[in-house]
Amino acid sequence: MRIALAPIVMASLSGALFTAFRQQAPNLNLELLSWSQTTAEQIRNGDVFYGVHYDLDNLSKELARDPLFDLEGRIIVRQRHPITKPIITPKDSVGYELASLISPGWNDHFTYASHILEQQGYTPKVGFRSEMLLALIDVIESTDMLLPHSNLFPIHNYPHLRSLKVQIDGQIYTKRLLGYLHNKNRHSAKAKWIESIIKEKLPQQANKHG
């Protein structure tokens, strides 16, 4: 069984998902793939059974999408970063470069945090982009760059980093994750089983941020 996960999910949840699936189905042959530019087509043609990502545009009508969980935005910084307050606003980011996680098939050619800052009237500067979360972590550990992420970030594994909540227009910023699968499989027992496990594990990981 092949499941594709957006990078923001893959780096945070793959171990918990694998363990949960194997506990309930010990003989399951599970592949967790990172979502790529071809994943939507792979779901359509049956090569991938299920996928998790943000709300994506220009997908085949053969693909169904269902809401899974609303992530809260987080900015990840090093412990000794000059920003010391627990909640950050767009204004607070002025003067700091962004370290951006690339999610293939979604933000290949733009940085979502930059888009938000521009909407708020600021001119962002992206200092580094990568598909690899570990590369981004390596960069922010030794710089004052800001890493836009979510409350899925495994902050408990990185005591030298801090997680700041993101407030925009007086509200904590959220973004929805959706599950993707072929329409013909949408109401199958297999799909409902996968969805139930993912819906259980997403808030468990998010709650580790407190």
C-alpha positions in Angstrom: 0.0 0.0 0.0 1.4 3.4 -1.0 0.6 6.6 0.8 2.0 10.0 -0.3 2.6 12.7 2.3 3.4 16.4 1.9 6.9 17.1 3.2 5.5 19.0 6.2 3.8 15.8 7.2 6.4 13.3 6.1 9.2 14.6 8.4 6.9 14.8 11.4 4.5 11.9 11.2 6.0 9.0 9.2 7.2 7.0 12.2 3.9 7.3 14.1 1.9 6.4 11.0 4.0 3.4 10.2 3.8 2.1 13.7 0.0 2.6 13.8 -0.6 0.8 10.5 1.6 -2.1 11.3 0.1 -2.6 14.8 -3.4 -3.0 13.1 -2.1 -4.9 10.1 1.2 -6.7 10.9 1.6 -8.1 7.4 0.9 -4.8 5.6 3.5 -3.8 3.0 3.5 -0.1 3.5 5.3 2.6 1.4 5.3 6.2 2.7 6.2 8.4 -0.2 7.0 12.2 -0.3 4.4 14.0 -2.4 5.9 14.9 -5.8 4.8 16.7 -9.0 3.5 13.3 -10.3 1.6 12.1 -7.2 -1.8 13.4 -8.2 -1.5 11.4 -11.5 -0.3 8.3 -9.5 -3.4 8.5 -7.3 -5.6 8.8 -10.5 -4.0 5.8 -12.1 -3.8 3.7 -9.0 -0.1 3.6 -8.3 -0.7 5.5 -5.0 -3.8 4.8 -3.0 -3.9 7.8 -0.7 -2.2 11.2 -0.3 -2.1 14.0 2.2 -1.4 17.7 1.2 -2.8 21.2 1.3 -5.7 22.2 -0.9 -4.2 21.8 -4.4 -5.4 23.3 -7.7 -5.8 21.9 -11.2 -6.4 18.3 -10.2 -8.3 15.6 -12.1 -12.0 15.4 -11.4 -11.4 11.7 -10.7 -9.7 12.7 -7.4 -11.7 13.2 -4.3 -10.5 15.4 -1.4 -11.6 15.3 2.2 -10.6 17.6 5.1 -8.3 16.0 7.7 -6.9 18.5 10.1 -6.3 22.3 10.5 -2.7 23.0 11.2 -1.6 26.0 13.2 1.2 28.0 11.7 4.5 28.1 13.5 7.8 29.9 12.9 10.8 27.8 14.0 13.9 29.6 15.3 17.1 28.9 17.2 16.9 29.2 21.0 19.1 32.3 21.0 17.2 34.1 18.3 16.6 37.8 18.9 12.8 37.4 18.7 12.0 36.2 22.2 8.2 36.5 22.4 6.1 33.3 21.9 3.8 34.8 19.2 5.1 36.4 16.0 3.3 38.7 13.6 4.2 39.7 10.1 5.7 43.0 11.4 8.1 41.0 13.7 9.6 39.2 10.7 10.9 42.4 9.1 14.7 42.2 8.8 14.9 38.4 8.9 15.4 36.1 6.0 13.1 33.1 5.5 14.2 29.5 5.2 11.5 27.8 3.1 10.4 24.2 2.8 9.6 23.2 -0.8 6.5 21.1 -1.2 6.7 19.6 -4.8 3.5 20.1 -6.7 2.4 23.0 -4.4 5.1 25.7 -4.0 7.7 24.8 -6.5 8.0 28.3 -7.8 6.9 30.5 -4.9 7.2 30.7 -1.1 3.9 30.7 0.7 5.1 32.7 3.7 6.4 35.4 1.3 3.0 35.5 -0.3 1.3 36.1 3.1 3.8 38.8 4.0 3.3 40.6 0.7 -0.5 40.5 1.3 0.3 42.2 4.7 2.3 44.9 3.0 5.8 43.7 3.7 8.7 42.8 1.4 10.1 39.4 2.4 13.5 38.0 1.6 14.0 34.2 1.1 17.5 33.2 2.1 17.3 29.5 1.6 14.9 26.9 0.1 15.0 23.1 0.3 12.8 20.0 0.0 14.7 18.6 3.0 13.6 19.7 6.4 16.9 18.6 8.0 18.8 21.0 5.6 16.6 23.8 6.8 17.1 22.9 10.4 20.8 22.9 9.9 20.6 26.4 8.5 18.4 28.0 11.2 20.5 26.4 13.9 23.4 28.8 13.0 21.5 31.8 11.7 18.7 34.2 12.6 16.6 32.9 9.6 12.9 32.1 10.2 11.5 28.7 9.2 7.8 28.8 8.5 6.2 25.5 9.5 3.3 24.2 11.6 2.5 22.6 14.9 3.4 19.3 13.3 7.1 20.3 13.5 8.8 17.7 15.9 9.9 20.4 18.3 10.4 17.9 21.1 13.3 16.4 19.2 15.1 19.8 18.9 15.6 21.4 22.3 17.9 24.0 20.7 15.0 25.3 18.7 11.9 27.3 19.6 8.4 27.2 18.1 6.6 30.6 17.8 2.9 30.8 17.1 1.9 32.9 14.1 -0.7 35.7 14.5 -2.2 37.4 11.4 -4.9 40.1 11.8 -5.3 39.2 15.4 -5.9 35.4 14.8 -3.6 32.4 15.1 -2.9 31.4 11.5 -4.2 28.0 10.3 -4.0 26.0 7.1 -6.0 22.8 6.3 -4.6 19.4 5.3 -6.7 17.3 3.0 -6.7 13.6 2.1 -6.7 12.7 -1.6 -7.8 9.5 -3.3 -9.5 8.2 -6.3 -13.3 8.8 -6.3 -13.9 5.1 -6.8 -12.1 4.4 -3.5 -13.6 7.2 -1.4 -16.1 5.2 0.5 -14.1 2.0 0.7 -13.3 0.3 4.1 -9.6 0.6 3.3 -9.9 4.4 2.7 -11.9 4.9 5.9 -9.3 2.9 7.8 -6.4 5.0 6.5 -8.2 8.2 7.1 -9.1 7.2 10.7 -5.5 6.5 11.6 -4.2 9.8 10.0 -6.9 11.8 11.7 -5.9 10.2 15.0 -2.2 10.8 14.6 -2.3 14.4 13.3 -3.7 16.0 16.5 -1.5 13.8 18.7 1.6 15.2 17.0 0.3 18.8 17.0 -0.5 18.7 20.7 3.1 18.1 21.5 3.6 21.9 20.9 1.3 22.6 23.8 
